[in-house]
Each structure stands twice: as structure tokens, then as C-alpha cells.
Amino acid sequence: MKKLLYIFALATFFKGYSQDPIHTQFFMVPETLSSSFTGAKQSTRAGIIHRTQWPGLNFSINTQFAFVDNWFEEVKSGIGISVLNHKETTTRYNFTQVNLNYAYQFQISDEWNVRPSISVGYGSKDFGFQNLVLEDQINIFSGIINANSIDPINLNESVRFLDFSASVLFNSENSWIGFTVKHLNRPNISMEIGGQENLDMFMSLHGSLYIPFGDYRNDNKLFVLANGMMQGAYNRFDLGAKYEMDRFSFGLLAATNPIKTDPNSHFLTSINAFVGMDWEGFRFGYSYDFNVTEIGRTGGVYELSISYDFLNNDNCFGCPDY
């Protein structure tokens, strides 16, 4: 009976990790969502974002995303590389993926551009099964742990796969809206030898809408932010606003679970506060997600982001404002 429970728990664990990592600061480092932002500032840019989730529990999750991209004016294209790493500290589950991203830009009106893109990635999921001790390995009388087990589970310690994604972005100088579909080929991520578990496609509809207000001579800006995501049974919708003034920006978002898969699920899961600063081509961001569910004292979720524009080209004409 204990073995059956163990098998069930292990299967549930892997199913949970078939979901993509997400970031609260999708508006600060939109490359985490869409490869269409590759080269969008018509400059050379690099950045990194770090996310720590639930540090107050014994199940802390750390995620890092880094990118570098460049704009090639002669072919109206952006090319870049991004790296994603996702690690659970207790089980030592680790996921790493490297992507090559390409985006092309063309104009559809005096104010709006379109940026279709494709992304090709190579991913790796690892789990240290050698650290597990099963029931039949423990001899309680002698105090010896046997090296072998007759447990029927036959698992790989790692799985490798190719991954394909596509995105499109519509942008003006101050606003943008995009759509992304990741894992178009639905790669097999099963860690069971001979097993089959296809990664669900991840879909996201995201945008930043500029809201004019006050004196037109005022450089301050207000944006409405939205990001709807769906992957298998999992869904999330973030809605909020960001206010920019001089070098500083402030934001507040609500993370919701609009399509409940369980009657006990919460509609509102967290309130996310953000503060940012621009300085000499650098952009800094810090956000903290205040948990409003009944999970307990999770310690919340915080993110730190840093990006750098080598040409300090944030005010280029026709580039999306983010």
C-alpha cells in the first residue's frame, strides 16, 4: 500500500512540473513571455530576472531567466538567446532550457508595427532519483540500507527534448498586445523509461495599454497591464496598472484563477506590488506577491530584475514602451 501511495505521489509531482514557470514582472522583461520582443528596442540588450517562490515553506522554488538580443536594421530583424532555469530546493528537481529566438518587424500603419517570431529550444529536466530510499531498501533490524530495490518503478534521471514556440506582437510607441503559443510540438517529458507524457501547450495573451491623462506636457504615464495564461488545466489572469514618473515606476496587479478546476480554488490568489527605476540604460525592478489564499505562511513570492540597453535607446520611435 505504501508503494502505491509513493507511486501516486511521484506521478503527481511530475504532472505538477509539466507547467511552465511564470513571472510577475512580464512587463519589465517581456522576453520571458514572447520571443517577439527580441530586438524590439532596436538596440543590443541583455537582462536577467530572478524569482523565489514560497521561501517560508520547505518547498521553495527558484527561477532564473537571462537573455541577450540584438537588432539588425538592414533586415528588420531581431536575434537573441535566452536561458531559463527552474529548481525546487527540497527535491532538487531542475529544469533548464536554452532558446534561440528570431523576430521580424514590419509596419501596418503610421502608428502600429507587427512582430511575428519563432523560437527553437533545447530543454533538460533532471531529478536525483539516486537520493531516494524506498521501503524495501530499509532493514529495520540490522539498520542497513540496501543498494537495490525490487520496486517496479523504472525511471530516467533526466530527459532531453527539442521545443518549438511562436509569437506575434502588435505594438505602437506606447502600447502593445501579443499572443504566444509555446511547445507547439508537445515534447515528451516523461521520466519513466518508455513512458509518454507530452508537455501541454502554453498560451498567453498579454498587453500594455497606455492611458492618456493630465497635462499633455507631463512626461508621467499610466499603463493598464494584462496577462492571461493557460496550460492544460492550469490558468491564470493578471490585471493591474503601472505608473511611470521621471526615473521611477510603480505598479500593482491582481493574480486570479478565473477558470476554477476545483470548487475549493480561490479566485484571487495574490496581490502583487512592484517598484522600478531607470538609470543610464539600466532598468531595475522589484516585486513582491502577497499571498491571499489559505495555503499558510508561504513567505510570498519576490522577483528581482535587471536589464541593460547598450545604446540607451528606450525612446526610439516605434519601439514598444516597456
PDB file of N, CA and C in Angstrom, residues 36-134:
ATOM      1  N   SER A  36       8.765  37.625 -29.568  1.00  0.00           N
ATOM      2  CA  SER A  36       8.536  38.773 -30.446  1.00  0.00           C
ATOM      3  C   SER A  36       9.199  40.039 -29.927  1.00  0.00           C
ATOM      4  N   PHE A  37       9.572  40.066 -28.662  1.00  0.00           N
ATOM      5  CA  PHE A  37      10.273  41.220 -28.104  1.00  0.00           C
ATOM      6  C   PHE A  37      11.772  41.177 -28.390  1.00  0.00           C
ATOM      7  N   THR A  38      12.237  40.141 -29.073  1.00  0.00           N
ATOM      8  CA  THR A  38      13.647  40.046 -29.425  1.00  0.00           C
ATOM      9  C   THR A  38      14.037  41.194 -30.351  1.00  0.00           C
ATOM     10  N   GLY A  39      14.938  42.050 -29.894  1.00  0.00           N
ATOM     11  CA  GLY A  39      15.370  43.196 -30.689  1.00  0.00           C
ATOM     12  C   GLY A  39      14.354  44.308 -30.790  1.00  0.00           C
ATOM     13  N   ALA A  40      13.298  44.278 -29.968  1.00  0.00           N
ATOM     14  CA  ALA A  40      12.211  45.240 -30.103  1.00  0.00           C
ATOM     15  C   ALA A  40      12.628  46.669 -29.831  1.00  0.00           C
ATOM     16  N   LYS A  41      13.675  46.881 -29.023  1.00  0.00           N
ATOM     17  CA  LYS A  41      14.163  48.232 -28.717  1.00  0.00           C
ATOM     18  C   LYS A  41      15.146  48.746 -29.771  1.00  0.00           C
ATOM     19  N   GLN A  42      15.341  47.960 -30.848  1.00  0.00           N
ATOM     20  CA  GLN A  42      16.249  48.335 -31.930  1.00  0.00           C
ATOM     21  C   GLN A  42      17.621  48.707 -31.375  1.00  0.00           C
ATOM     22  N   SER A  43      18.117  47.830 -30.530  1.00  0.00           N
ATOM     23  CA  SER A  43      19.382  48.045 -29.852  1.00  0.00           C
ATOM     24  C   SER A  43      19.945  46.681 -29.482  1.00  0.00           C
ATOM     25  N   THR A  44      21.032  46.682 -28.725  1.00  0.00           N
ATOM     26  CA  THR A  44      21.550  45.461 -28.106  1.00  0.00           C
ATOM     27  C   THR A  44      21.190  45.510 -26.635  1.00  0.00           C
ATOM     28  N   ARG A  45      20.496  44.473 -26.165  1.00  0.00           N
ATOM     29  CA  ARG A  45      20.031  44.460 -24.793  1.00  0.00           C
ATOM     30  C   ARG A  45      20.370  43.133 -24.129  1.00  0.00           C
ATOM     31  N   ALA A  46      20.501  43.177 -22.817  1.00  0.00           N
ATOM     32  CA  ALA A  46      20.723  41.973 -22.015  1.00  0.00           C
ATOM     33  C   ALA A  46      20.034  42.165 -20.675  1.00  0.00           C
ATOM     34  N   GLY A  47      19.639  41.071 -20.069  1.00  0.00           N
ATOM     35  CA  GLY A  47      18.964  41.189 -18.782  1.00  0.00           C
ATOM     36  C   GLY A  47      18.821  39.856 -18.086  1.00  0.00           C
ATOM     37  N   ILE A  48      18.426  39.940 -16.815  1.00  0.00           N
ATOM     38  CA  ILE A  48      18.204  38.738 -16.009  1.00  0.00           C
ATOM     39  C   ILE A  48      17.105  39.035 -14.994  1.00  0.00           C
ATOM     40  N   ILE A  49      16.321  38.018 -14.694  1.00  0.00           N
ATOM     41  CA  ILE A  49      15.287  38.141 -13.673  1.00  0.00           C
ATOM     42  C   ILE A  49      15.346  36.901 -12.785  1.00  0.00           C
ATOM     43  N   HIS A  50      15.275  37.134 -11.484  1.00  0.00           N
ATOM     44  CA  HIS A  50      15.309  36.035 -10.504  1.00  0.00           C
ATOM     45  C   HIS A  50      13.993  36.029  -9.731  1.00  0.00           C
ATOM     46  N   ARG A  51      13.423  34.843  -9.560  1.00  0.00           N
ATOM     47  CA  ARG A  51      12.148  34.680  -8.857  1.00  0.00           C
ATOM     48  C   ARG A  51      12.305  33.622  -7.775  1.00  0.00           C
ATOM     49  N   THR A  52      11.912  33.952  -6.552  1.00  0.00           N
ATOM     50  CA  THR A  52      11.864  32.992  -5.458  1.00  0.00           C
ATOM     51  C   THR A  52      10.427  32.877  -4.968  1.00  0.00           C
ATOM     52  N   GLN A  53       9.921  31.654  -4.961  1.00  0.00           N
ATOM     53  CA  GLN A  53       8.523  31.411  -4.604  1.00  0.00           C
ATOM     54  C   GLN A  53       8.439  30.604  -3.312  1.00  0.00           C
ATOM     55  N   TRP A  54       7.644  31.100  -2.363  1.00  0.00           N
ATOM     56  CA  TRP A  54       7.330  30.427  -1.110  1.00  0.00           C
ATOM     57  C   TRP A  54       8.573  30.089  -0.276  1.00  0.00           C
ATOM     58  N   PRO A  55       9.439  31.049   0.001  1.00  0.00           N
ATOM     59  CA  PRO A  55      10.619  30.765   0.823  1.00  0.00           C
ATOM     60  C   PRO A  55      10.274  30.398   2.260  1.00  0.00           C
ATOM     61  N   GLY A  56       9.036  30.678   2.712  1.00  0.00           N
ATOM     62  CA  GLY A  56       8.637  30.350   4.074  1.00  0.00           C
ATOM     63  C   GLY A  56       8.270  28.903   4.272  1.00  0.00           C
ATOM     64  N   LEU A  57       8.165  28.128   3.170  1.00  0.00           N
ATOM     65  CA  LEU A  57       7.843  26.707   3.251  1.00  0.00           C
ATOM     66  C   LEU A  57       9.097  25.881   3.001  1.00  0.00           C
ATOM     67  N   ASN A  58       8.994  24.576   3.203  1.00  0.00           N
ATOM     68  CA  ASN A  58      10.101  23.666   2.898  1.00  0.00           C
ATOM     69  C   ASN A  58      10.064  23.216   1.442  1.00  0.00           C
ATOM     70  N   PHE A  59       9.422  24.020   0.609  1.00  0.00           N
ATOM     71  CA  PHE A  59       9.242  23.660  -0.797  1.00  0.00           C
ATOM     72  C   PHE A  59       9.547  24.873  -1.665  1.00  0.00           C
ATOM     73  N   SER A  60      10.630  25.557  -1.361  1.00  0.00           N
ATOM     74  CA  SER A  60      10.997  26.782  -2.063  1.00  0.00           C
ATOM     75  C   SER A  60      11.370  26.487  -3.517  1.00  0.00           C
ATOM     76  N   ILE A  61      10.931  27.370  -4.408  1.00  0.00           N
ATOM     77  CA  ILE A  61      11.188  27.227  -5.843  1.00  0.00           C
ATOM     78  C   ILE A  61      11.913  28.474  -6.335  1.00  0.00           C
ATOM     79  N   ASN A  62      13.025  28.281  -7.037  1.00  0.00           N
ATOM     80  CA  ASN A  62      13.808  29.392  -7.581  1.00  0.00           C
ATOM     81  C   ASN A  62      13.843  29.308  -9.101  1.00  0.00           C
ATOM     82  N   THR A  63      13.624  30.449  -9.744  1.00  0.00           N
ATOM     83  CA  THR A  63      13.611  30.517 -11.200  1.00  0.00           C
ATOM     84  C   THR A  63      14.471  31.684 -11.652  1.00  0.00           C
ATOM     85  N   GLN A  64      15.322  31.433 -12.659  1.00  0.00           N
ATOM     86  CA  GLN A  64      16.122  32.492 -13.265  1.00  0.00           C
ATOM     87  C   GLN A  64      15.906  32.483 -14.780  1.00  0.00           C
ATOM     88  N   PHE A  65      15.837  33.679 -15.346  1.00  0.00           N
ATOM     89  CA  PHE A  65      15.725  33.826 -16.796  1.00  0.00           C
ATOM     90  C   PHE A  65      16.708  34.902 -17.227  1.00  0.00           C
ATOM     91  N   ALA A  66      17.537  34.601 -18.224  1.00  0.00           N
ATOM     92  CA  ALA A  66      18.511  35.563 -18.741  1.00  0.00           C
ATOM     93  C   ALA A  66      18.397  35.608 -20.260  1.00  0.00           C
ATOM     94  N   PHE A  67      18.679  36.781 -20.824  1.00  0.00           N
ATOM     95  CA  PHE A  67      18.594  36.923 -22.273  1.00  0.00           C
ATOM     96  C   PHE A  67      19.614  37.940 -22.764  1.00  0.00           C
ATOM     97  N   VAL A  68      19.941  37.829 -24.044  1.00  0.00           N
ATOM     98  CA  VAL A  68      20.696  38.851 -24.760  1.00  0.00           C
ATOM     99  C   VAL A  68      20.191  38.832 -26.197  1.00  0.00           C
ATOM    100  N   ASP A  69      19.941  40.018 -26.763  1.00  0.00           N
ATOM    101  CA  ASP A  69      19.462  40.070 -28.139  1.00  0.00           C
ATOM    102  C   ASP A  69      19.986  41.315 -28.835  1.00  0.00           C
ATOM    103  N   ASN A  70      19.869  41.312 -30.158  1.00  0.00           N
ATOM    104  CA  ASN A  70      20.385  42.416 -30.960  1.00  0.00           C
ATOM    105  C   ASN A  70      19.445  42.678 -32.131  1.00  0.00           C
ATOM    106  N   TRP A  71      19.409  43.941 -32.547  1.00  0.00           N
ATOM    107  CA  TRP A  71      18.576  44.360 -33.676  1.00  0.00           C
ATOM    108  C   TRP A  71      19.450  44.547 -34.921  1.00  0.00           C
ATOM    109  N   PHE A  72      18.979  44.001 -36.060  1.00  0.00           N
ATOM    110  CA  PHE A  72      19.676  44.140 -37.334  1.00  0.00           C
ATOM    111  C   PHE A  72      18.787  44.950 -38.268  1.00  0.00           C
ATOM    112  N   GLU A  73      19.093  46.237 -38.377  1.00  0.00           N
ATOM    113  CA  GLU A  73      18.244  47.178 -39.108  1.00  0.00           C
ATOM    114  C   GLU A  73      18.128  46.820 -40.586  1.00  0.00           C
ATOM    115  N   GLU A  74      19.217  46.321 -41.181  1.00  0.00           N
ATOM    116  CA  GLU A  74      19.213  46.056 -42.620  1.00  0.00           C
ATOM    117  C   GLU A  74      18.216  44.965 -43.024  1.00  0.00           C
ATOM    118  N   VAL A  75      17.884  44.073 -42.104  1.00  0.00           N
ATOM    119  CA  VAL A  75      16.911  43.019 -42.411  1.00  0.00           C
ATOM    120  C   VAL A  75      15.674  43.109 -41.516  1.00  0.00           C
ATOM    121  N   LYS A  76      15.544  44.218 -40.769  1.00  0.00           N
ATOM    122  CA  LYS A  76      14.386  44.447 -39.893  1.00  0.00           C
ATOM    123  C   LYS A  76      14.119  43.263 -38.976  1.00  0.00           C
ATOM    124  N   SER A  77      15.175  42.734 -38.386  1.00  0.00           N
ATOM    125  CA  SER A  77      15.056  41.509 -37.594  1.00  0.00           C
ATOM    126  C   SER A  77      15.804  41.619 -36.273  1.00  0.00           C
ATOM    127  N   GLY A  78      15.298  40.897 -35.280  1.00  0.00           N
ATOM    128  CA  GLY A  78      15.964  40.747 -34.008  1.00  0.00           C
ATOM    129  C   GLY A  78      16.337  39.297 -33.782  1.00  0.00           C
ATOM    130  N   ILE A  79      17.542  39.049 -33.285  1.00  0.00           N
ATOM    131  CA  ILE A  79      18.013  37.694 -32.993  1.00  0.00           C
ATOM    132  C   ILE A  79      18.562  37.686 -31.572  1.00  0.00           C
ATOM    133  N   GLY A  80      18.218  36.651 -30.818  1.00  0.00           N
ATOM    134  CA  GLY A  80      18.688  36.592 -29.442  1.00  0.00           C
ATOM    135  C   GLY A  80      18.733  35.192 -28.882  1.00  0.00           C
ATOM    136  N   ILE A  81      19.320  35.086 -27.707  1.00  0.00           N
ATOM    137  CA  ILE A  81      19.415  33.819 -26.968  1.00  0.00           C
ATOM    138  C   ILE A  81      18.856  34.043 -25.570  1.00  0.00           C
ATOM    139  N   SER A  82      18.098  33.083 -25.077  1.00  0.00           N
ATOM    140  CA  SER A  82      17.583  33.158 -23.710  1.00  0.00           C
ATOM    141  C   SER A  82      17.809  31.829 -23.006  1.00  0.00           C
ATOM    142  N   VAL A  83      17.974  31.911 -21.688  1.00  0.00           N
ATOM    143  CA  VAL A  83      18.208  30.718 -20.867  1.00  0.00           C
ATOM    144  C   VAL A  83      17.258  30.766 -19.677  1.00  0.00           C
ATOM    145  N   LEU A  84      16.561  29.685 -19.447  1.00  0.00           N
ATOM    146  CA  LEU A  84      15.637  29.563 -18.313  1.00  0.00           C
ATOM    147  C   LEU A  84      16.090  28.418 -17.416  1.00  0.00           C
ATOM    148  N   ASN A  85      16.162  28.690 -16.100  1.00  0.00           N
ATOM    149  CA  ASN A  85      16.472  27.638 -15.129  1.00  0.00           C
ATOM    150  C   ASN A  85      15.447  27.680 -14.008  1.00  0.00           C
ATOM    151  N   HIS A  86      14.961  26.493 -13.623  1.00  0.00           N
ATOM    152  CA  HIS A  86      13.887  26.375 -12.633  1.00  0.00           C
ATOM    153  C   HIS A  86      14.254  25.226 -11.700  1.00  0.00           C
ATOM    154  N   LYS A  87      14.348  25.505 -10.380  1.00  0.00           N
ATOM    155  CA  LYS A  87      14.825  24.487  -9.444  1.00  0.00           C
ATOM    156  C   LYS A  87      13.990  24.480  -8.179  1.00  0.00           C
ATOM    157  N   GLU A  88      13.631  23.273  -7.719  1.00  0.00           N
ATOM    158  CA  GLU A  88      12.927  23.092  -6.451  1.00  0.00           C
ATOM    159  C   GLU A  88      13.958  22.625  -5.432  1.00  0.00           C
ATOM    160  N   THR A  89      14.088  23.359  -4.331  1.00  0.00           N
ATOM    161  CA  THR A  89      15.232  23.180  -3.441  1.00  0.00           C
ATOM    162  C   THR A  89      15.215  21.872  -2.664  1.00  0.00           C
ATOM    163  N   THR A  90      14.048  21.362  -2.311  1.00  0.00           N
ATOM    164  CA  THR A  90      13.983  20.155  -1.471  1.00  0.00           C
ATOM    165  C   THR A  90      14.197  18.889  -2.279  1.00  0.00           C
ATOM    166  N   THR A  91      13.455  18.725  -3.375  1.00  0.00           N
ATOM    167  CA  THR A  91      13.565  17.505  -4.185  1.00  0.00           C
ATOM    168  C   THR A  91      14.729  17.568  -5.166  1.00  0.00           C
ATOM    169  N   ARG A  92      15.277  18.782  -5.370  1.00  0.00           N
ATOM    170  CA  ARG A  92      16.364  19.008  -6.310  1.00  0.00           C
ATOM    171  C   ARG A  92      15.957  18.736  -7.742  1.00  0.00           C
ATOM    172  N   TYR A  93      14.669  18.871  -8.006  1.00  0.00           N
ATOM    173  CA  TYR A  93      14.195  18.874  -9.387  1.00  0.00           C
ATOM    174  C   TYR A  93      14.788  20.092 -10.083  1.00  0.00           C
ATOM    175  N   ASN A  94      15.275  19.914 -11.325  1.00  0.00           N
ATOM    176  CA  ASN A  94      15.911  21.003 -12.044  1.00  0.00           C
ATOM    177  C   ASN A  94      15.489  20.978 -13.508  1.00  0.00           C
ATOM    178  N   PHE A  95      15.104  22.139 -14.013  1.00  0.00           N
ATOM    179  CA  PHE A  95      14.715  22.276 -15.410  1.00  0.00           C
ATOM    180  C   PHE A  95      15.520  23.421 -16.023  1.00  0.00           C
ATOM    181  N   THR A  96      16.178  23.148 -17.144  1.00  0.00           N
ATOM    182  CA  THR A  96      16.956  24.154 -17.851  1.00  0.00           C
ATOM    183  C   THR A  96      16.608  24.109 -19.333  1.00  0.00           C
ATOM    184  N   GLN A  97      16.433  25.294 -19.932  1.00  0.00           N
ATOM    185  CA  GLN A  97      16.168  25.342 -21.367  1.00  0.00           C
ATOM    186  C   GLN A  97      16.877  26.541 -21.987  1.00  0.00           C
ATOM    187  N   VAL A  98      17.504  26.295 -23.140  1.00  0.00           N
ATOM    188  CA  VAL A  98      18.170  27.344 -23.920  1.00  0.00           C
ATOM    189  C   VAL A  98      17.394  27.525 -25.210  1.00  0.00           C
ATOM    190  N   ASN A  99      17.066  28.785 -25.547  1.00  0.00           N
ATOM    191  CA  ASN A  99      16.286  29.073 -26.742  1.00  0.00           C
ATOM    192  C   ASN A  99      17.018  30.040 -27.670  1.00  0.00           C
ATOM    193  N   LEU A 100      16.905  29.789 -28.958  1.00  0.00           N
ATOM    194  CA  LEU A 100      17.333  30.726 -29.991  1.00  0.00           C
ATOM    195  C   LEU A 100      16.086  31.397 -30.546  1.00  0.00           C
ATOM    196  N   ASN A 101      16.042  32.735 -30.503  1.00  0.00           N
ATOM    197  CA  ASN A 101      14.835  33.480 -30.832  1.00  0.00           C
ATOM    198  C   ASN A 101      15.057  34.387 -32.040  1.00  0.00           C
ATOM    199  N   TYR A 102      14.027  34.459 -32.895  1.00  0.00           N
ATOM    200  CA  TYR A 102      14.087  35.323 -34.075  1.00  0.00           C
ATOM    201  C   TYR A 102      12.761  36.058 -34.228  1.00  0.00           C
ATOM    202  N   ALA A 103      12.829  37.375 -34.467  1.00  0.00           N
ATOM    203  CA  ALA A 103      11.629  38.191 -34.676  1.00  0.00           C
ATOM    204  C   ALA A 103      11.834  39.092 -35.884  1.00  0.00           C
ATOM    205  N   TYR A 104      10.779  39.268 -36.670  1.00  0.00           N
ATOM    206  CA  TYR A 104      10.810  40.138 -37.846  1.00  0.00           C
ATOM    207  C   TYR A 104       9.772  41.236 -37.657  1.00  0.00           C
ATOM    208  N   GLN A 105      10.101  42.465 -38.060  1.00  0.00           N
ATOM    209  CA  GLN A 105       9.186  43.594 -37.869  1.00  0.00           C
ATOM    210  C   GLN A 105       8.785  44.206 -39.203  1.00  0.00           C
ATOM    211  N   PHE A 106       7.472  44.489 -39.352  1.00  0.00           N
ATOM    212  CA  PHE A 106       7.013  45.272 -40.493  1.00  0.00           C
ATOM    213  C   PHE A 106       5.873  46.177 -40.032  1.00  0.00           C
ATOM    214  N   GLN A 107       5.668  47.244 -40.765  1.00  0.00           N
ATOM    215  CA  GLN A 107       4.725  48.286 -40.386  1.00  0.00           C
ATOM    216  C   GLN A 107       3.392  48.054 -41.066  1.00  0.00           C
ATOM    217  N   ILE A 108       2.271  48.233 -40.316  1.00  0.00           N
ATOM    218  CA  ILE A 108       0.938  48.060 -40.888  1.00  0.00           C
ATOM    219  C   ILE A 108       0.147  49.363 -40.914  1.00  0.00           C
ATOM    220  N   SER A 109       0.641  50.399 -40.245  1.00  0.00           N
ATOM    221  CA  SER A 109       0.017  51.716 -40.281  1.00  0.00           C
ATOM    222  C   SER A 109       1.050  52.745 -39.849  1.00  0.00           C
ATOM    223  N   ASP A 110       0.626  54.003 -39.786  1.00  0.00           N
ATOM    224  CA  ASP A 110       1.551  55.050 -39.366  1.00  0.00           C
ATOM    225  C   ASP A 110       2.007  54.876 -37.928  1.00  0.00           C
ATOM    226  N   GLU A 111       1.185  54.192 -37.114  1.00  0.00           N
ATOM    227  CA  GLU A 111       1.481  54.076 -35.691  1.00  0.00           C
ATOM    228  C   GLU A 111       1.793  52.660 -35.227  1.00  0.00           C
ATOM    229  N   TRP A 112       1.370  51.648 -35.973  1.00  0.00           N
ATOM    230  CA  TRP A 112       1.462  50.279 -35.477  1.00  0.00           C
ATOM    231  C   TRP A 112       2.397  49.408 -36.314  1.00  0.00           C
ATOM    232  N   ASN A 113       3.155  48.561 -35.599  1.00  0.00           N
ATOM    233  CA  ASN A 113       4.026  47.557 -36.201  1.00  0.00           C
ATOM    234  C   ASN A 113       3.536  46.164 -35.820  1.00  0.00           C
ATOM    235  N   VAL A 114       3.963  45.176 -36.592  1.00  0.00           N
ATOM    236  CA  VAL A 114       3.712  43.766 -36.276  1.00  0.00           C
ATOM    237  C   VAL A 114       5.050  43.052 -36.216  1.00  0.00           C
ATOM    238  N   ARG A 115       5.207  42.181 -35.189  1.00  0.00           N
ATOM    239  CA  ARG A 115       6.453  41.460 -34.986  1.00  0.00           C
ATOM    240  C   ARG A 115       6.173  39.959 -34.795  1.00  0.00           C
ATOM    241  N   PRO A 116       6.057  39.186 -35.884  1.00  0.00           N
ATOM    242  CA  PRO A 116       5.969  37.727 -35.729  1.00  0.00           C
ATOM    243  C   PRO A 116       7.319  37.157 -35.356  1.00  0.00           C
ATOM    244  N   SER A 117       7.324  36.034 -34.653  1.00  0.00           N
ATOM    245  CA  SER A 117       8.598  35.452 -34.226  1.00  0.00           C
ATOM    246  C   SER A 117       8.470  33.939 -34.064  1.00  0.00           C
ATOM    247  N   ILE A 118       9.624  33.290 -34.071  1.00  0.00           N
ATOM    248  CA  ILE A 118       9.714  31.862 -33.786  1.00  0.00           C
ATOM    249  C   ILE A 118      10.842  31.647 -32.785  1.00  0.00           C
ATOM    250  N   SER A 119      10.760  30.542 -32.058  1.00  0.00           N
ATOM    251  CA  SER A 119      11.762  30.220 -31.047  1.00  0.00           C
ATOM    252  C   SER A 119      12.002  28.718 -31.050  1.00  0.00           C
ATOM    253  N   VAL A 120      13.274  28.335 -31.040  1.00  0.00           N
ATOM    254  CA  VAL A 120      13.658  26.919 -31.005  1.00  0.00           C
ATOM    255  C   VAL A 120      14.482  26.693 -29.743  1.00  0.00           C
ATOM    256  N   GLY A 121      14.078  25.713 -28.941  1.00  0.00           N
ATOM    257  CA  GLY A 121      14.753  25.491 -27.672  1.00  0.00           C
ATOM    258  C   GLY A 121      15.202  24.054 -27.477  1.00  0.00           C
ATOM    259  N   TYR A 122      16.187  23.903 -26.585  1.00  0.00           N
ATOM    260  CA  TYR A 122      16.653  22.580 -26.156  1.00  0.00           C
ATOM    261  C   TYR A 122      16.529  22.532 -24.646  1.00  0.00           C
ATOM    262  N   GLY A 123      15.689  21.619 -24.148  1.00  0.00           N
ATOM    263  CA  GLY A 123      15.392  21.569 -22.726  1.00  0.00           C
ATOM    264  C   GLY A 123      15.894  20.312 -22.048  1.00  0.00           C
ATOM    265  N   SER A 124      16.073  20.417 -20.725  1.00  0.00           N
ATOM    266  CA  SER A 124      16.536  19.298 -19.905  1.00  0.00           C
ATOM    267  C   SER A 124      15.823  19.334 -18.570  1.00  0.00           C
ATOM    268  N   LYS A 125      15.216  18.225 -18.175  1.00  0.00           N
ATOM    269  CA  LYS A 125      14.607  18.074 -16.864  1.00  0.00           C
ATOM    270  C   LYS A 125      15.361  16.970 -16.115  1.00  0.00           C
ATOM    271  N   ASP A 126      15.784  17.284 -14.885  1.00  0.00           N
ATOM    272  CA  ASP A 126      16.595  16.342 -14.104  1.00  0.00           C
ATOM    273  C   ASP A 126      15.995  16.165 -12.715  1.00  0.00           C
ATOM    274  N   PHE A 127      16.170  14.948 -12.193  1.00  0.00           N
ATOM    275  CA  PHE A 127      15.737  14.660 -10.828  1.00  0.00           C
ATOM    276  C   PHE A 127      16.674  13.616 -10.248  1.00  0.00           C
ATOM    277  N   GLY A 128      17.207  13.868  -9.042  1.00  0.00           N
ATOM    278  CA  GLY A 128      18.194  12.964  -8.439  1.00  0.00           C
ATOM    279  C   GLY A 128      17.550  11.766  -7.768  1.00  0.00           C
ATOM    280  N   PHE A 129      17.084  10.801  -8.575  1.00  0.00           N
ATOM    281  CA  PHE A 129      16.440   9.615  -8.000  1.00  0.00           C
ATOM    282  C   PHE A 129      17.401   8.784  -7.161  1.00  0.00           C
ATOM    283  N   GLN A 130      18.719   8.964  -7.397  1.00  0.00           N
ATOM    284  CA  GLN A 130      19.681   8.203  -6.608  1.00  0.00           C
ATOM    285  C   GLN A 130      19.627   8.594  -5.138  1.00  0.00           C
ATOM    286  N   ASN A 131      18.998   9.743  -4.825  1.00  0.00           N
ATOM    287  CA  ASN A 131      18.882  10.187  -3.436  1.00  0.00           C
ATOM    288  C   ASN A 131      17.649   9.626  -2.733  1.00  0.00           C
ATOM    289  N   LEU A 132      16.784   8.919  -3.487  1.00  0.00           N
ATOM    290  CA  LEU A 132      15.573   8.359  -2.889  1.00  0.00           C
ATOM    291  C   LEU A 132      15.873   7.021  -2.212  1.00  0.00           C
ATOM    292  N   VAL A 133      15.230   6.779  -1.098  1.00  0.00           N
ATOM    293  CA  VAL A 133      15.310   5.496  -0.406  1.00  0.00           C
ATOM    294  C   VAL A 133      13.908   4.923  -0.324  1.00  0.00           C
ATOM    295  N   LEU A 134      13.698   3.742  -0.933  1.00  0.00           N
ATOM    296  CA  LEU A 134      12.389   3.114  -0.957  1.00  0.00           C
ATOM    297  C   LEU A 134      12.227   2.163   0.225  1.00  0.00           C
TER     298      LEU A 134
END
